[in-house]
PDB file of C-alpha atoms in Angstrom:
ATOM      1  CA  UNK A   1     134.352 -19.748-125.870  1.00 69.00           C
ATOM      2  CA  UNK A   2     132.432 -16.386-126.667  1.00 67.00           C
ATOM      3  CA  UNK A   3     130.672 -14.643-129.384  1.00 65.00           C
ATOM      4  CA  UNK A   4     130.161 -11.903-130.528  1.00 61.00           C
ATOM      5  CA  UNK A   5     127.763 -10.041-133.924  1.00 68.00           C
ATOM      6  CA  UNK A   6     128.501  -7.272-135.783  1.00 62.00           C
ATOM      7  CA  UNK A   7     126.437  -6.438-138.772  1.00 65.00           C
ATOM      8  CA  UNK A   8     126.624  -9.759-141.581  1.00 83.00           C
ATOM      9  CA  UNK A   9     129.984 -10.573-139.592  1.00 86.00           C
ATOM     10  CA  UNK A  10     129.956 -12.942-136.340  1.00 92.00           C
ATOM     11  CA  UNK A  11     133.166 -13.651-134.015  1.00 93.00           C
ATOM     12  CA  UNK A  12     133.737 -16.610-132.072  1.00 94.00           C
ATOM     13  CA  UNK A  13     136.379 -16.729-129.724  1.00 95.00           C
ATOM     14  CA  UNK A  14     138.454 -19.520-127.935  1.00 95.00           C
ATOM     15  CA  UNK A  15     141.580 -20.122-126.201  1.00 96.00           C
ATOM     16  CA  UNK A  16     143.610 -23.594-126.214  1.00 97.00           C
ATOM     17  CA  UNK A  17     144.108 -24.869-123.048  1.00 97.00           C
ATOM     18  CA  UNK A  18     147.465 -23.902-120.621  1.00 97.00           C
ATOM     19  CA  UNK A  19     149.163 -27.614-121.310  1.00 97.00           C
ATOM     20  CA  UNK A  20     148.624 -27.411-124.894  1.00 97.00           C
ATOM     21  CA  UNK A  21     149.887 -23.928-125.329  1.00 97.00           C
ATOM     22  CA  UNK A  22     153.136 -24.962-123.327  1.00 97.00           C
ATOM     23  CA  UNK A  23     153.809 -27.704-125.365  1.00 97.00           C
ATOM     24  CA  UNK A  24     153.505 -26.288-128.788  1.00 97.00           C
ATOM     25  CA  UNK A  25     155.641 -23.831-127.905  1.00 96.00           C
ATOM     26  CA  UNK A  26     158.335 -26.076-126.162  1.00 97.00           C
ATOM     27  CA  UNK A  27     158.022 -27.904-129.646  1.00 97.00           C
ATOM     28  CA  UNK A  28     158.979 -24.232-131.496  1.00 96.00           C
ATOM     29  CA  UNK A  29     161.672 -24.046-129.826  1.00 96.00           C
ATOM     30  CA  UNK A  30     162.929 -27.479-130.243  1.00 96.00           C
ATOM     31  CA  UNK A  31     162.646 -27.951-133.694  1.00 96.00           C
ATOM     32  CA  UNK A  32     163.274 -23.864-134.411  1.00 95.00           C
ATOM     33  CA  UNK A  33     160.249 -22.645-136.049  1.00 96.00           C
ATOM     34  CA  UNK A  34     157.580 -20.164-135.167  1.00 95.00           C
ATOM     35  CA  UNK A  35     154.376 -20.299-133.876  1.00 96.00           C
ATOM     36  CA  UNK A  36     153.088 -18.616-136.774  1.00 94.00           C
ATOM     37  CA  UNK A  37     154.523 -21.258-139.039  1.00 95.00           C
ATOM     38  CA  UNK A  38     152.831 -23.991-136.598  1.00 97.00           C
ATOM     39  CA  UNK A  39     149.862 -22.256-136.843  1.00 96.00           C
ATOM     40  CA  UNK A  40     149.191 -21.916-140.157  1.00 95.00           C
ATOM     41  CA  UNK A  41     150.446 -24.894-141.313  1.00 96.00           C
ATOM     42  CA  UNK A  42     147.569 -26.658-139.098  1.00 96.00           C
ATOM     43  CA  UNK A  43     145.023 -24.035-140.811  1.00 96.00           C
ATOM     44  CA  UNK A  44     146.622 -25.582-144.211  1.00 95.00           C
ATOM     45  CA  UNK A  45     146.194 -29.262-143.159  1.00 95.00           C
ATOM     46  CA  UNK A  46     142.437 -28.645-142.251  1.00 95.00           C
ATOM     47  CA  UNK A  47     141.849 -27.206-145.835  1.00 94.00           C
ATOM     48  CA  UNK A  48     143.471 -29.491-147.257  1.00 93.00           C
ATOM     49  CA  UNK A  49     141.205 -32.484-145.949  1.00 91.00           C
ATOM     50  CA  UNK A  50     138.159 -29.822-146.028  1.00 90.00           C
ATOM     51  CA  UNK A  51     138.856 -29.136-150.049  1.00 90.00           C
ATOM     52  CA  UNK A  52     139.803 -32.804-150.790  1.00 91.00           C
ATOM     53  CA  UNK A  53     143.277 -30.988-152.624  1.00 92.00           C
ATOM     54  CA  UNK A  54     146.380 -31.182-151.800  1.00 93.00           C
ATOM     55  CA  UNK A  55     147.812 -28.436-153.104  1.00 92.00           C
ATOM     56  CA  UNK A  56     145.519 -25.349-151.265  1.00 90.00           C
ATOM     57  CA  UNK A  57     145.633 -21.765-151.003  1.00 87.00           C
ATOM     58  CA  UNK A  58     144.452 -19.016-148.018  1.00 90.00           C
ATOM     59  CA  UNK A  59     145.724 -15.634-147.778  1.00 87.00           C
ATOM     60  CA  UNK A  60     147.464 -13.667-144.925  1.00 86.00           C
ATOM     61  CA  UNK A  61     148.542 -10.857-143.762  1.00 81.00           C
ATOM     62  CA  UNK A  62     151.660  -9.150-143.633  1.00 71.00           C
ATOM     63  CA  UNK A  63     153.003  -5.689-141.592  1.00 62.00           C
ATOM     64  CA  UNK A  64     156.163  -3.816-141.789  1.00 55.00           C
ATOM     65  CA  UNK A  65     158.800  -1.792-144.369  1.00 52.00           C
ATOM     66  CA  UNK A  66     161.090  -3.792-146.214  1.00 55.00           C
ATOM     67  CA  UNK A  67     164.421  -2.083-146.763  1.00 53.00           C
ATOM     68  CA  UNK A  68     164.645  -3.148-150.311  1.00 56.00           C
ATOM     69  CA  UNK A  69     161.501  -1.082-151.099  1.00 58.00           C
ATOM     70  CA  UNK A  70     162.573   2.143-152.856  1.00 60.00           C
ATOM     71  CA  UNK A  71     162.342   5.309-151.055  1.00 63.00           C
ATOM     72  CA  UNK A  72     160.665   3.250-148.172  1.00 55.00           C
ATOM     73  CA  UNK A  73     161.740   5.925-145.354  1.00 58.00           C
ATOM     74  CA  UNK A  74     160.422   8.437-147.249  1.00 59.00           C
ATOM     75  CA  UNK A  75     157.184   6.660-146.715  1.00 55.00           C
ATOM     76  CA  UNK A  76     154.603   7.502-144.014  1.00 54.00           C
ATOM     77  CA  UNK A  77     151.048   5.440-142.614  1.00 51.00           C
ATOM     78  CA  UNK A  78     150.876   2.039-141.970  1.00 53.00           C
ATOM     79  CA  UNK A  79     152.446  -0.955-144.102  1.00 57.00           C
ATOM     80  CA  UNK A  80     149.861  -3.631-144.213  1.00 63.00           C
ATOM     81  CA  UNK A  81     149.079  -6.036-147.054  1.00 69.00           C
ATOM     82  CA  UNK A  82     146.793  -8.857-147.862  1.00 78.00           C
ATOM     83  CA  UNK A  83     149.140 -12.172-149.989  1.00 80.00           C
ATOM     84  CA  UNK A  84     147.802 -15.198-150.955  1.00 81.00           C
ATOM     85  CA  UNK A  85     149.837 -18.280-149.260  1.00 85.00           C
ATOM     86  CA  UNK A  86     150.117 -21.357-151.234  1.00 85.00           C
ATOM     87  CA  UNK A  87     150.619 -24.926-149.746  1.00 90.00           C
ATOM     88  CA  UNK A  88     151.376 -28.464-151.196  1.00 92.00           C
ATOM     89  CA  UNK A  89     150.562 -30.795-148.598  1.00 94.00           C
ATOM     90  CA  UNK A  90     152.751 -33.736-148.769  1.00 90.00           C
ATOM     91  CA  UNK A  91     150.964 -36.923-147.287  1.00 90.00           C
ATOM     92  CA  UNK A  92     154.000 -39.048-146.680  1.00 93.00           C
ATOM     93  CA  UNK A  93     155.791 -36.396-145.348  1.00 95.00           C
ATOM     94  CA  UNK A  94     157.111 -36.084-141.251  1.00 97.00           C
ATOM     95  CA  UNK A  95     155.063 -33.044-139.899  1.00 96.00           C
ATOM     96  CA  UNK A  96     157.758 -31.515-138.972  1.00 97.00           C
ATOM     97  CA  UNK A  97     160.189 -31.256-142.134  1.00 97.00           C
ATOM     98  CA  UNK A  98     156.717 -30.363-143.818  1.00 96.00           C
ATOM     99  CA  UNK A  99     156.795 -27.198-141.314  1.00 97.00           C
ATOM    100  CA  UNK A 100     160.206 -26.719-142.127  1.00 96.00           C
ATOM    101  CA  UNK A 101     160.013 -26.460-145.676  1.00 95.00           C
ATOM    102  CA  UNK A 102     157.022 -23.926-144.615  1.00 93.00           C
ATOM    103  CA  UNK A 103     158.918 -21.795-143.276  1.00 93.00           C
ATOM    104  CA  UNK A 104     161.346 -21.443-145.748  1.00 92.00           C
ATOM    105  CA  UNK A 105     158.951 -20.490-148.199  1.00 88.00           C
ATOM    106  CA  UNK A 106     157.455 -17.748-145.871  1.00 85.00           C
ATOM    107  CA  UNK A 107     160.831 -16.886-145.735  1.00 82.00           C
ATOM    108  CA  UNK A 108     161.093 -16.391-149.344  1.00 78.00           C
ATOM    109  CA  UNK A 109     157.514 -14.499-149.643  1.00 71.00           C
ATOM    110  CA  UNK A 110     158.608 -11.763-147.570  1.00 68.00           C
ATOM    111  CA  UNK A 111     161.136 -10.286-150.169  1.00 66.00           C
ATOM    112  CA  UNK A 112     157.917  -9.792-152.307  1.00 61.00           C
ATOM    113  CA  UNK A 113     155.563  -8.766-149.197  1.00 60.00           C
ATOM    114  CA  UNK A 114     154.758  -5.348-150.491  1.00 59.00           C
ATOM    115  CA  UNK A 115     153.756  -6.418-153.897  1.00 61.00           C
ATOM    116  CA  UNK A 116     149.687  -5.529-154.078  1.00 60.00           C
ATOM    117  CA  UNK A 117     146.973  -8.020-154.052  1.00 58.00           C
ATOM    118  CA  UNK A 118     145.767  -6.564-157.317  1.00 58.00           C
ATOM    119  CA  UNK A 119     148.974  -6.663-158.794  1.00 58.00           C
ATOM    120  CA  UNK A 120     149.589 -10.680-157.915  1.00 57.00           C
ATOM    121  CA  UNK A 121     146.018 -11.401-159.225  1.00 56.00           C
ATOM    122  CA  UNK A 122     147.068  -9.558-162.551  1.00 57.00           C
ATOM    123  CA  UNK A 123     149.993 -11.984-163.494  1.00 59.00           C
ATOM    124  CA  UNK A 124     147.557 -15.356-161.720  1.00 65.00           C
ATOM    125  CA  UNK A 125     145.419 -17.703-164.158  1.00 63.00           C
ATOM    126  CA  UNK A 126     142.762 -16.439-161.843  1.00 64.00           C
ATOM    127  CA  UNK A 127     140.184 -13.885-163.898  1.00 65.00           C
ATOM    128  CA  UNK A 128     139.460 -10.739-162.324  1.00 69.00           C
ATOM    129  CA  UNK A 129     136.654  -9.978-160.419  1.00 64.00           C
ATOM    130  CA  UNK A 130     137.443 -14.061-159.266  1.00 63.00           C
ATOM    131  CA  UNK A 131     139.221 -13.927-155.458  1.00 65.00           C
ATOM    132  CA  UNK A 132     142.185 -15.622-155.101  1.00 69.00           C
ATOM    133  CA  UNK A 133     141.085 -16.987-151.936  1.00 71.00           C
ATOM    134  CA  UNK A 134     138.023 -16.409-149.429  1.00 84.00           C
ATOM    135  CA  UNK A 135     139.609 -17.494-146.441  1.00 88.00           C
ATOM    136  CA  UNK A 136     142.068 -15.182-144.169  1.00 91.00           C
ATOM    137  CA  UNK A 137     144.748 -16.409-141.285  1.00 93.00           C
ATOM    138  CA  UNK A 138     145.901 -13.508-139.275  1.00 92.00           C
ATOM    139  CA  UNK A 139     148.831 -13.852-136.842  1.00 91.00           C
ATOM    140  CA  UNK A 140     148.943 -11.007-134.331  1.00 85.00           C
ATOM    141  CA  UNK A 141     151.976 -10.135-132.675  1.00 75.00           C
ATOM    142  CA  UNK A 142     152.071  -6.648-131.397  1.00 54.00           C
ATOM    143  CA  UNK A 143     154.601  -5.772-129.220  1.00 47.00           C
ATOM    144  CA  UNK A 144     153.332  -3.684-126.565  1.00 40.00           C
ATOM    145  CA  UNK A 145     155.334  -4.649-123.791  1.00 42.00           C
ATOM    146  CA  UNK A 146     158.778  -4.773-125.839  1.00 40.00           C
ATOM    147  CA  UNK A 147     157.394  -1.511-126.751  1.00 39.00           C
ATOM    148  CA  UNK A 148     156.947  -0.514-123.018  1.00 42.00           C
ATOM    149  CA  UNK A 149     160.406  -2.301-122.047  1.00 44.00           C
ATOM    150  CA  UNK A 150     162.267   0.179-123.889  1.00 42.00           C
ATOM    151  CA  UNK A 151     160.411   3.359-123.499  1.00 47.00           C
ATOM    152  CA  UNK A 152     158.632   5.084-120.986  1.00 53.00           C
ATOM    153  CA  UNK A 153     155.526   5.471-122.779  1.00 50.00           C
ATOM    154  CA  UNK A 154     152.777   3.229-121.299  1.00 53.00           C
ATOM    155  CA  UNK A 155     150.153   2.004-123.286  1.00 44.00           C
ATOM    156  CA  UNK A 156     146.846   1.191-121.858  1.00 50.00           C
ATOM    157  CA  UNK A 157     143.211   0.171-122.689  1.00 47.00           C
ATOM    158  CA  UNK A 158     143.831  -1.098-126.012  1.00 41.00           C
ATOM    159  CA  UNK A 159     141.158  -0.721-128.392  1.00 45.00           C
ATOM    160  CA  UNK A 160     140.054  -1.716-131.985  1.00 43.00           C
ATOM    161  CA  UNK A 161     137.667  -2.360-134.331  1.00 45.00           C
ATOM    162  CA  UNK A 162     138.027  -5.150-136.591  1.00 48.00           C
ATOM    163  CA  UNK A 163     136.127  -5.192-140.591  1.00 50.00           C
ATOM    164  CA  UNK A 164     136.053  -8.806-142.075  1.00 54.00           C
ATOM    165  CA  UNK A 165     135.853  -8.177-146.172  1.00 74.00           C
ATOM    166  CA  UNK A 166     136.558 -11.879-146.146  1.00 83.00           C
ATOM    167  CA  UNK A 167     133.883 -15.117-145.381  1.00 90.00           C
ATOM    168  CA  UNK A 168     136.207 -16.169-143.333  1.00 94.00           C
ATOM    169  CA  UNK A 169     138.971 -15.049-141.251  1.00 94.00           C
ATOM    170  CA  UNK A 170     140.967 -16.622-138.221  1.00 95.00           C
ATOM    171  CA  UNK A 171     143.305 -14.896-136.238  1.00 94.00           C
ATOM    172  CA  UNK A 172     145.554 -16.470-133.853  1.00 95.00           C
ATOM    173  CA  UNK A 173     148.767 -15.263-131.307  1.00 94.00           C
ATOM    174  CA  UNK A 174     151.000 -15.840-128.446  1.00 93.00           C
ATOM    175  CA  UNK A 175     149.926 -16.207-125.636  1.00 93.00           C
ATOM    176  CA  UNK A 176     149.727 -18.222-122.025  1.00 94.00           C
ATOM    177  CA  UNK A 177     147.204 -19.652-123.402  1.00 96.00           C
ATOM    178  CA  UNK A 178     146.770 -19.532-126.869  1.00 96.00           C
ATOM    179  CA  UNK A 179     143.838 -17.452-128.208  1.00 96.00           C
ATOM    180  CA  UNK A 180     142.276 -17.988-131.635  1.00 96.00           C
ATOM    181  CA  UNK A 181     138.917 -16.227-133.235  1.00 95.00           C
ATOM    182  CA  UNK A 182     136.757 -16.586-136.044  1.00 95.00           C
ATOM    183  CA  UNK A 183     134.685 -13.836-138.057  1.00 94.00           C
ATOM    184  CA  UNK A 184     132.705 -15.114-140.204  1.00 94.00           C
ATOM    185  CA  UNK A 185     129.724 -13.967-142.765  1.00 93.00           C
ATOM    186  CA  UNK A 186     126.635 -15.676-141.302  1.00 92.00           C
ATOM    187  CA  UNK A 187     125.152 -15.620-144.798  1.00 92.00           C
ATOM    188  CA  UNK A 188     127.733 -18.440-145.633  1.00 92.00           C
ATOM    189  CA  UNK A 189     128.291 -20.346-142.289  1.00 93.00           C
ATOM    190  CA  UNK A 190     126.348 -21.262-138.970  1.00 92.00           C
ATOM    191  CA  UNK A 191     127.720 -20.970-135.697  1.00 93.00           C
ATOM    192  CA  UNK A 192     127.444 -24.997-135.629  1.00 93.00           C
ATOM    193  CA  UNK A 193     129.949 -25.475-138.062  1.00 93.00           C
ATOM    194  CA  UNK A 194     132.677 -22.756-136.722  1.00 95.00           C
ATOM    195  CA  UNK A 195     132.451 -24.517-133.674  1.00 94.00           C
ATOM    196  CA  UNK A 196     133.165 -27.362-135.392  1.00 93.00           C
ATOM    197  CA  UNK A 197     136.412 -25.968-137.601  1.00 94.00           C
ATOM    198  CA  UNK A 198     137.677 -24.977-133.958  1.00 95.00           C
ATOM    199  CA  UNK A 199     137.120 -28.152-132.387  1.00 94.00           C
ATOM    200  CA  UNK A 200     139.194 -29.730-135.052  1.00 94.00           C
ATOM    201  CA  UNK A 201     141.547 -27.294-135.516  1.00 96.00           C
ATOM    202  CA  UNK A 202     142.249 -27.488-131.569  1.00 96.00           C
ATOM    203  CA  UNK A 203     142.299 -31.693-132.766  1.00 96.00           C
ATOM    204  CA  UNK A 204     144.706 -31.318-135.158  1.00 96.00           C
ATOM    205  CA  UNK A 205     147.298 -28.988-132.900  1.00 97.00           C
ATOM    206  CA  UNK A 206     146.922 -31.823-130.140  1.00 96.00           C
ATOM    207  CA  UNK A 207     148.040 -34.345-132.674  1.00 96.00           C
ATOM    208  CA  UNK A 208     151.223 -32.242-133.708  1.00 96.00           C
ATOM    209  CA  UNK A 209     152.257 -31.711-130.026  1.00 97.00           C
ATOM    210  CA  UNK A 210     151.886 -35.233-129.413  1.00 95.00           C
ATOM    211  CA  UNK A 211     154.280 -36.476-132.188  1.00 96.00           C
ATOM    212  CA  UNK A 212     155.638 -34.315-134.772  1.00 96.00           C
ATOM    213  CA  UNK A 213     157.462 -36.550-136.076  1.00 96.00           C
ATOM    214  CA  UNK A 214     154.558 -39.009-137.080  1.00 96.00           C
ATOM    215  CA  UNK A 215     153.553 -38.276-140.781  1.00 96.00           C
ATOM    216  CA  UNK A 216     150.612 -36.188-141.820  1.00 96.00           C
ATOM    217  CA  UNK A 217     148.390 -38.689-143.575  1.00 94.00           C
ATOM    218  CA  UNK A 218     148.590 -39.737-140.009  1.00 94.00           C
ATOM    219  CA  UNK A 219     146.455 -37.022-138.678  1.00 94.00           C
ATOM    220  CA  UNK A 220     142.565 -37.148-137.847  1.00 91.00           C
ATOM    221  CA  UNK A 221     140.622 -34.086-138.486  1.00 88.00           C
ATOM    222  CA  UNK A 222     136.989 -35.410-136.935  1.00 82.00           C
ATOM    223  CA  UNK A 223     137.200 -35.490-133.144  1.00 77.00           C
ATOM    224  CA  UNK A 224     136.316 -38.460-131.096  1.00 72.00           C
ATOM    225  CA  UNK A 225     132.832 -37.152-130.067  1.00 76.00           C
ATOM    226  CA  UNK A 226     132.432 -36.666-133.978  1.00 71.00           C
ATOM    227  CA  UNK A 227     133.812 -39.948-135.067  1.00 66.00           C
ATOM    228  CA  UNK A 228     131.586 -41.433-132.241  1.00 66.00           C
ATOM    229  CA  UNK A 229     128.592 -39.513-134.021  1.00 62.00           C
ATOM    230  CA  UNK A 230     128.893 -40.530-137.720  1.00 57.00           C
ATOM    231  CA  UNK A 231     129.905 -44.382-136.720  1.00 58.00           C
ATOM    232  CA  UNK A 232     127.934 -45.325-133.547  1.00 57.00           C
ATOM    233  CA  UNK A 233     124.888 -42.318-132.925  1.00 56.00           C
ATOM    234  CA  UNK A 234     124.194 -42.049-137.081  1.00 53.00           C
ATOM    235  CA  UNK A 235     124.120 -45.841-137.523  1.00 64.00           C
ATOM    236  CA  UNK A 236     121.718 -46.569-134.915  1.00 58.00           C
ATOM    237  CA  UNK A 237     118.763 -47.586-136.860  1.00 60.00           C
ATOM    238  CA  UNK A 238     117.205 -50.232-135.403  1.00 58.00           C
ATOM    239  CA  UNK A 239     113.647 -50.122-135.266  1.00 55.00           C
ATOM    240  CA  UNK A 240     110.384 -52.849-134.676  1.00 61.00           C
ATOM    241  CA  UNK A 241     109.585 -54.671-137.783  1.00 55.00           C
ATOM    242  CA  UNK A 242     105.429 -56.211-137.607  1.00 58.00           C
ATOM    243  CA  UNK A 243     105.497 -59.806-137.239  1.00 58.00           C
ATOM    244  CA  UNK A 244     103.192 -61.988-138.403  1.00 58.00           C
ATOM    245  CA  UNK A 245     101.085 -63.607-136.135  1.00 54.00           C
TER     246      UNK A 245
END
């Protein structure tokens, strides 16, 4: 795990390990979702038990040209936008027809995809000058070497320079071994407690490998070193009491 600063904004970054990564993606493939639906439905279950609410909301990112957009290839620059993502987590549901029914609804937020932030927040209950949400889950995917596969352009030393205008933003993606990292404001949270949120959220993808088909008031969101803290370290209070003599 690294860091790194940049003005109010600090990253952290991590990897899961090789065995992990192999099995979550073995479990993609067997149940036919994406890692980006895995993914951020284990972002959803740790706000969900972080909020106390079962029905939570984040916002993501989206890329690309829809071909119902009107004059769309008469359009030019890049097509990114910022959606809110809402999520009812069911308790008594399998974790795996939860993801399911995840996906779907991804599925259905696309056809609206290019609709602007502003725009959504216009027709919400939410007031103005409120944000929807103040937490961001990125999924990057960029295809350089499908790119490279098919052309013969080569693309080398990849650079960029990421902004957070969020608290908090994760970003997660394919990988060998999966890589995740946090930027976050350090006027709002301490490098203790994003280590933390990654420590669990690594928790709570080793629990979905392990059995997706268990239910997800099933899963544990404090580790073992942190249940071991608040029950055993926390509780040891013994101390010498005067005796009389």
């Amino acid at each position: 795990m690294c860091s790194f600063t940049a003005g109010d904004h600090q990253q952290i970054n991590w990897y899961l390990s090789k065995d992990l990564s192999e099995t979550l993606q073995r479990l993609t493939h067997e149940y036919k979702i994406t890692l980006n639906i895995l993914l951020h439905g284990a972002w959803a279950l740790l706000l969900s038990k972080y909020s106390g609410e079962n029905d939570i909301i984040y916002g993501t990112t989206s890329a690309g040209r829809p071909p119902e957009l009107p004059d769309v290839e008469s359009m030019i620059g890049l097509f990114i936008n910022t959606l809110p993502v809402r999520s009812e987590v069911k308790k008594d549901e399998k974790i795996i027809n939860w993801l399911k029914e995840l996906q779907s609804q991804h599925l259905e937020m696309r056809q609206h995809e290019y609709i602007s932030l502003v725009d959504i927040q216009g027709v919400s209950e939410v007031p103005r000058g409120t944000p929807l949400f103040e937490s961001l889950f990125v999924f990057e995917n960029y295809p350089v070497g499908e790119m490279e596969s098919i052309t013969d352009l080569r693309i080398e030393e990849i650079q960029g320079k990421e902004q957070a205008n969020y608290p908090f933003v994760l970003s997660a993606g394919p990988g060998e071994q999966i890589p995740f990292k946090i930027m976050f404001d350090r006027s709002k949270f301490d490098e203790d407690t994003i280590h933390r949120i990654s420590g669990q959220l690594t928790y709570v993808l080793d629990q979905i490998a392990k059995n997706p088909n268990a239910t997800i008031s099933s899963i544990q969101f404090l580790t073992e070193k942190e249940t071991k803290q608040i029950l055993v370290d926390w509780n040891d209070t013994a101390g010498e009491y005067p005796r009389e003599k």
